[in-house]
Amino acid sequence: MAAHSSFAARTYRVDAVVLRTHKLGEADRIITLLTSDHGQIRAVAKGVRRTSSKFGGRLEPFMVSDLQLVAGRTLDIISQAVTKSSYGQSIAAHYDRYTVATAMAETAEKLTDADSESAGAQYRLLVGALAALSRGDHAAELILDSYLLRSLATAGWAPSFDACARCGATGPHTAFSAALGGAVCHDCRPPGSPSPSVETMRLLAALLSGDWAVADVSEPANRREAAGLVASFVQWHLERNVRSLRLVERN
Ligand SMILES: [Zn+2]
């Protein structure tokens, strides 16, 4: 044990949101966290599945906590958790919010897996979206699509919904290409590109910029069309399906 004593002595504190948990052994869990300033971390919560656990419900998905961790040889160990915001309960009580939060957390996990540079910004974006979701500020699927567009923009893949994403020609344009980065002009549009309505393009721009006055009064048909385009944009850039997006109910 002497060889590990220097590790055991190294503790640190972080603000973190729980992205995901999975079982480890009889009573433990591995917790995947997005932290305010240490990027994405996977850490062990010992005894967390016992009813007598000192952690209570503080390490459930979407909880935001002030954590104390002890650096371990492979995974760090969570030694203390103080709740900062309990979005988890309100989100878990509504199925639509829960599926949206799950899709957001999965996206955040993928976007911060390799890219630690923007992790702090991704943390703030996710916590803000979870707060809005838990309060029911806006329709859950609009919060999701706004979050997806903004998290991709934060990761360096900002879509354009006005100027042509390829040549820069002034918009509005009536074609969309996930591969080229959003709205495309008549000359640049690849064959078979979808042609969303002007209202849908306006909604997408509002979701990207956080213009809720426009987004909140959008029509269901435009929300549906926007959601399909956002999903294709996300999947193109993450280069694999975000599984939980398929669970989100669109009405
Ligand atoms: Zn163009």
Short mmCIF file of C-alpha atoms and ligand atoms in Angstrom, two decimals:
data_model
loop_
_atom_site.label_atom_id
_atom_site.label_comp_id
_atom_site.label_asym_id
_atom_site.label_seq_id
_atom_site.Cartn_x
_atom_site.Cartn_y
_atom_site.Cartn_z
CA MET A 1 0.00 0.00 0.00
CA ALA A 2 2.94 2.31 0.64
CA ALA A 3 3.47 2.73 -3.09
CA HIS A 4 -0.04 4.16 -3.41
CA SER A 5 0.03 6.46 -0.41
CA SER A 6 0.91 9.50 -2.50
CA PHE A 7 -2.12 8.83 -4.72
CA ALA A 8 -4.38 8.26 -1.74
CA ALA A 9 -3.43 11.61 -0.33
CA ARG A 10 -4.37 13.53 -3.48
CA THR A 11 -7.91 14.84 -3.16
CA TYR A 12 -9.65 17.49 -5.22
CA ARG A 13 -13.04 19.17 -5.49
CA VAL A 14 -15.14 19.77 -8.57
CA ASP A 15 -18.60 20.90 -9.55
CA ALA A 16 -20.00 18.10 -11.66
CA VAL A 17 -23.15 16.89 -13.37
CA VAL A 18 -23.85 13.14 -13.50
CA LEU A 19 -24.12 11.98 -17.12
CA ARG A 20 -24.57 8.26 -16.57
CA THR A 21 -24.05 5.53 -14.00
CA HIS A 22 -23.45 1.83 -14.17
CA LYS A 23 -23.19 -0.93 -11.64
CA LEU A 24 -19.88 -2.13 -10.30
CA GLY A 25 -19.65 -5.20 -8.09
CA GLU A 26 -22.18 -5.69 -5.29
CA ALA A 27 -22.91 -2.17 -4.11
CA ASP A 28 -20.79 0.29 -6.07
CA ARG A 29 -21.32 2.31 -9.21
CA ILE A 30 -19.09 3.89 -11.80
CA ILE A 31 -20.31 7.44 -12.32
CA THR A 32 -19.57 9.29 -15.57
CA LEU A 33 -19.32 12.98 -14.75
CA LEU A 34 -18.93 16.19 -16.68
CA THR A 35 -17.07 18.64 -14.46
CA SER A 36 -16.80 22.41 -14.51
CA ASP A 37 -13.03 22.43 -14.92
CA HIS A 38 -11.64 18.89 -15.11
CA GLY A 39 -13.44 17.72 -18.26
CA GLN A 40 -15.15 14.35 -18.31
CA ILE A 41 -14.33 12.00 -15.44
CA ARG A 42 -15.33 8.44 -14.61
CA ALA A 43 -15.22 7.81 -10.89
CA VAL A 44 -16.27 5.14 -8.41
CA ALA A 45 -18.96 5.71 -5.78
CA LYS A 46 -18.46 2.99 -3.18
CA GLY A 47 -21.54 1.57 -1.46
CA VAL A 48 -23.84 3.94 -3.37
CA ARG A 49 -26.41 1.20 -4.05
CA ARG A 50 -26.93 0.46 -0.36
CA THR A 51 -30.00 2.11 1.13
CA SER A 52 -27.80 3.39 3.95
CA SER A 53 -25.37 5.06 1.55
CA LYS A 54 -24.02 8.42 2.64
CA PHE A 55 -24.55 9.62 -0.94
CA GLY A 56 -28.35 9.18 -0.83
CA GLY A 57 -29.72 10.15 -4.25
CA ARG A 58 -27.01 12.69 -4.93
CA LEU A 59 -25.21 10.69 -7.62
CA GLU A 60 -28.21 9.95 -9.83
CA PRO A 61 -28.25 11.09 -13.48
CA PHE A 62 -28.63 14.86 -14.05
CA MET A 63 -27.81 15.79 -10.45
CA VAL A 64 -25.37 18.68 -10.08
CA SER A 65 -23.09 18.38 -7.08
CA ASP A 66 -20.00 19.72 -5.41
CA LEU A 67 -17.85 16.60 -5.22
CA GLN A 68 -14.71 15.66 -3.39
CA LEU A 69 -12.64 13.00 -5.13
CA VAL A 70 -9.58 11.00 -4.22
CA ALA A 71 -7.28 10.25 -7.12
CA GLY A 72 -6.95 6.53 -7.71
CA ARG A 73 -4.62 4.45 -9.80
CA THR A 74 -7.18 3.88 -12.58
CA LEU A 75 -10.45 5.48 -11.52
CA ASP A 76 -10.85 8.24 -8.97
CA ILE A 77 -13.06 7.64 -5.93
CA ILE A 78 -15.88 9.97 -4.92
CA SER A 79 -15.50 10.60 -1.19
CA GLN A 80 -18.13 13.31 -0.68
CA ALA A 81 -21.09 14.80 -2.55
CA VAL A 82 -23.06 17.95 -1.74
CA THR A 83 -26.08 18.68 -3.93
CA LYS A 84 -26.03 22.00 -5.73
CA SER A 85 -29.12 21.53 -7.88
CA SER A 86 -31.57 18.66 -7.80
CA TYR A 87 -32.85 18.72 -11.36
CA GLY A 88 -32.97 14.92 -11.31
CA GLN A 89 -36.24 14.55 -9.40
CA SER A 90 -38.30 16.90 -11.57
CA ILE A 91 -36.80 15.39 -14.72
CA ALA A 92 -37.35 11.78 -13.63
CA ALA A 93 -41.01 12.55 -12.83
CA HIS A 94 -41.79 13.45 -16.48
CA TYR A 95 -41.07 10.87 -19.15
CA ASP A 96 -40.61 13.46 -21.93
CA ARG A 97 -38.12 15.42 -19.83
CA TYR A 98 -36.31 12.24 -18.85
CA THR A 99 -35.77 11.06 -22.43
CA VAL A 100 -34.63 14.56 -23.45
CA ALA A 101 -32.18 14.76 -20.52
CA THR A 102 -30.84 11.31 -21.38
CA ALA A 103 -30.22 12.36 -25.00
CA MET A 104 -28.50 15.57 -23.86
CA ALA A 105 -26.28 13.70 -21.39
CA GLU A 106 -25.32 11.12 -24.02
CA THR A 107 -24.43 13.87 -26.48
CA ALA A 108 -22.39 15.73 -23.84
CA GLU A 109 -20.54 12.51 -23.04
CA LYS A 110 -19.61 11.97 -26.68
CA LEU A 111 -18.63 15.58 -27.30
CA THR A 112 -16.39 15.78 -24.22
CA ASP A 113 -14.92 12.29 -24.48
CA ALA A 114 -11.94 13.41 -26.54
CA ASP A 115 -12.27 17.19 -26.45
CA SER A 116 -11.34 18.50 -23.01
CA GLU A 117 -10.77 22.04 -24.32
CA SER A 118 -14.45 22.96 -24.55
CA ALA A 119 -15.54 20.81 -21.58
CA GLY A 120 -16.07 23.79 -19.26
CA ALA A 121 -18.34 25.48 -21.80
CA GLN A 122 -20.13 22.16 -22.41
CA TYR A 123 -20.66 21.80 -18.65
CA ARG A 124 -22.29 25.24 -18.38
CA LEU A 125 -24.42 24.62 -21.45
CA LEU A 126 -25.68 21.26 -20.16
CA VAL A 127 -26.43 22.51 -16.64
CA GLY A 128 -28.33 25.48 -18.12
CA ALA A 129 -30.37 23.17 -20.35
CA LEU A 130 -31.14 20.77 -17.47
CA ALA A 131 -32.28 23.71 -15.34
CA ALA A 132 -34.63 24.94 -18.09
CA LEU A 133 -35.90 21.39 -18.59
CA SER A 134 -36.57 20.79 -14.89
CA ARG A 135 -38.48 24.08 -14.63
CA GLY A 136 -40.50 23.37 -17.77
CA ASP A 137 -39.45 26.76 -19.21
CA HIS A 138 -40.07 25.64 -22.80
CA ALA A 139 -41.31 22.57 -24.67
CA ALA A 140 -38.91 19.73 -23.83
CA GLU A 141 -38.15 18.90 -27.48
CA LEU A 142 -37.26 22.54 -28.19
CA ILE A 143 -34.85 22.58 -25.26
CA LEU A 144 -33.28 19.42 -26.68
CA ASP A 145 -32.86 20.80 -30.21
CA SER A 146 -31.51 24.10 -28.91
CA TYR A 147 -29.06 22.22 -26.70
CA LEU A 148 -27.93 19.96 -29.56
CA LEU A 149 -27.27 22.88 -31.91
CA ARG A 150 -25.44 24.88 -29.25
CA SER A 151 -23.36 21.97 -27.99
CA LEU A 152 -22.23 21.16 -31.55
CA ALA A 153 -21.43 24.85 -32.10
CA THR A 154 -19.40 24.81 -28.87
CA ALA A 155 -17.52 21.77 -30.17
CA GLY A 156 -16.59 23.75 -33.30
CA TRP A 157 -19.38 22.68 -35.66
CA ALA A 158 -21.60 25.75 -35.70
CA PRO A 159 -24.30 25.33 -38.33
CA SER A 160 -25.47 28.20 -40.53
CA PHE A 161 -29.19 28.78 -41.04
CA ASP A 162 -28.91 31.97 -43.05
CA ALA A 163 -25.82 32.43 -45.26
CA CYS A 164 -24.88 29.47 -47.47
CA ALA A 165 -22.72 27.13 -45.35
CA ARG A 166 -20.49 26.38 -48.36
CA CYS A 167 -20.01 29.61 -50.35
CA GLY A 168 -21.30 32.22 -47.92
CA ALA A 169 -23.96 33.62 -50.25
CA THR A 170 -26.45 35.77 -48.35
CA GLY A 171 -29.63 33.92 -47.26
CA PRO A 172 -32.29 32.96 -46.65
CA HIS A 173 -31.87 29.71 -48.59
CA THR A 174 -34.31 26.86 -49.06
CA ALA A 175 -32.02 23.82 -48.94
CA PHE A 176 -30.27 22.11 -46.04
CA SER A 177 -27.20 19.88 -46.01
CA ALA A 178 -25.98 18.30 -42.78
CA ALA A 179 -22.68 17.42 -44.44
CA LEU A 180 -22.00 20.97 -45.67
CA GLY A 181 -23.05 22.58 -42.37
CA GLY A 182 -26.61 23.87 -42.69
CA ALA A 183 -28.38 26.13 -45.18
CA VAL A 184 -27.04 25.90 -48.75
CA CYS A 185 -27.76 28.05 -51.80
CA HIS A 186 -29.19 26.85 -55.10
CA ASP A 187 -25.72 26.40 -56.64
CA CYS A 188 -24.20 24.53 -53.69
CA ARG A 189 -27.07 22.22 -52.75
CA PRO A 190 -26.19 18.55 -53.21
CA PRO A 191 -28.81 16.53 -55.14
CA GLY A 192 -31.55 15.25 -52.86
CA SER A 193 -31.02 17.87 -50.13
CA PRO A 194 -34.12 18.50 -48.02
CA SER A 195 -35.92 21.81 -48.64
CA PRO A 196 -37.19 23.03 -45.28
CA SER A 197 -39.67 25.88 -45.11
CA VAL A 198 -38.54 29.43 -44.35
CA GLU A 199 -40.30 29.17 -40.97
CA THR A 200 -38.35 26.02 -40.09
CA MET A 201 -35.05 27.73 -40.98
CA ARG A 202 -36.10 30.66 -38.79
CA LEU A 203 -36.88 28.28 -35.92
CA LEU A 204 -33.49 26.57 -36.30
CA ALA A 205 -31.71 29.93 -36.18
CA ALA A 206 -33.72 30.87 -33.07
CA LEU A 207 -32.85 27.58 -31.35
CA LEU A 208 -29.16 28.11 -32.10
CA SER A 209 -29.11 31.68 -30.79
CA GLY A 210 -31.49 31.03 -27.87
CA ASP A 211 -34.19 33.37 -29.21
CA TRP A 212 -37.04 31.81 -27.22
CA ALA A 213 -39.56 34.52 -28.13
CA VAL A 214 -39.46 33.11 -31.67
CA ALA A 215 -39.03 29.42 -30.76
CA ASP A 216 -41.85 29.25 -28.20
CA VAL A 217 -44.52 30.36 -30.70
CA SER A 218 -43.36 28.07 -33.54
CA GLU A 219 -45.84 25.68 -35.19
CA PRO A 220 -45.75 21.91 -34.55
CA ALA A 221 -45.02 21.16 -38.22
CA ASN A 222 -41.95 23.41 -38.15
CA ARG A 223 -40.79 21.85 -34.88
CA ARG A 224 -41.02 18.39 -36.43
CA GLU A 225 -39.14 19.43 -39.54
CA ALA A 226 -36.47 21.23 -37.48
CA ALA A 227 -36.04 18.19 -35.20
CA GLY A 228 -35.35 15.93 -38.20
CA LEU A 229 -32.73 18.32 -39.56
CA VAL A 230 -31.08 18.73 -36.15
CA ALA A 231 -30.94 14.95 -35.75
CA SER A 232 -29.30 14.54 -39.17
CA PHE A 233 -26.81 17.31 -38.35
CA VAL A 234 -25.93 15.75 -34.97
CA GLN A 235 -25.56 12.28 -36.44
CA TRP A 236 -23.40 13.49 -39.29
CA HIS A 237 -21.01 15.20 -36.89
CA LEU A 238 -20.93 12.55 -34.21
CA GLU A 239 -20.61 9.91 -36.96
CA ARG A 240 -22.74 7.46 -35.08
CA ASN A 241 -26.27 7.36 -33.76
CA VAL A 242 -27.00 9.06 -30.50
CA ARG A 243 -29.14 6.14 -29.40
CA SER A 244 -31.32 7.95 -26.91
CA LEU A 245 -32.48 10.53 -29.51
CA ARG A 246 -34.75 7.84 -30.89
CA LEU A 247 -36.53 7.54 -27.54
CA VAL A 248 -37.58 11.18 -27.50
CA GLU A 249 -41.28 11.46 -28.28
CA ARG A 250 -42.05 14.02 -30.96
CA ASN A 251 -45.59 15.32 -31.11
ZN ZN B 1 -23.57 28.40 -51.83
#
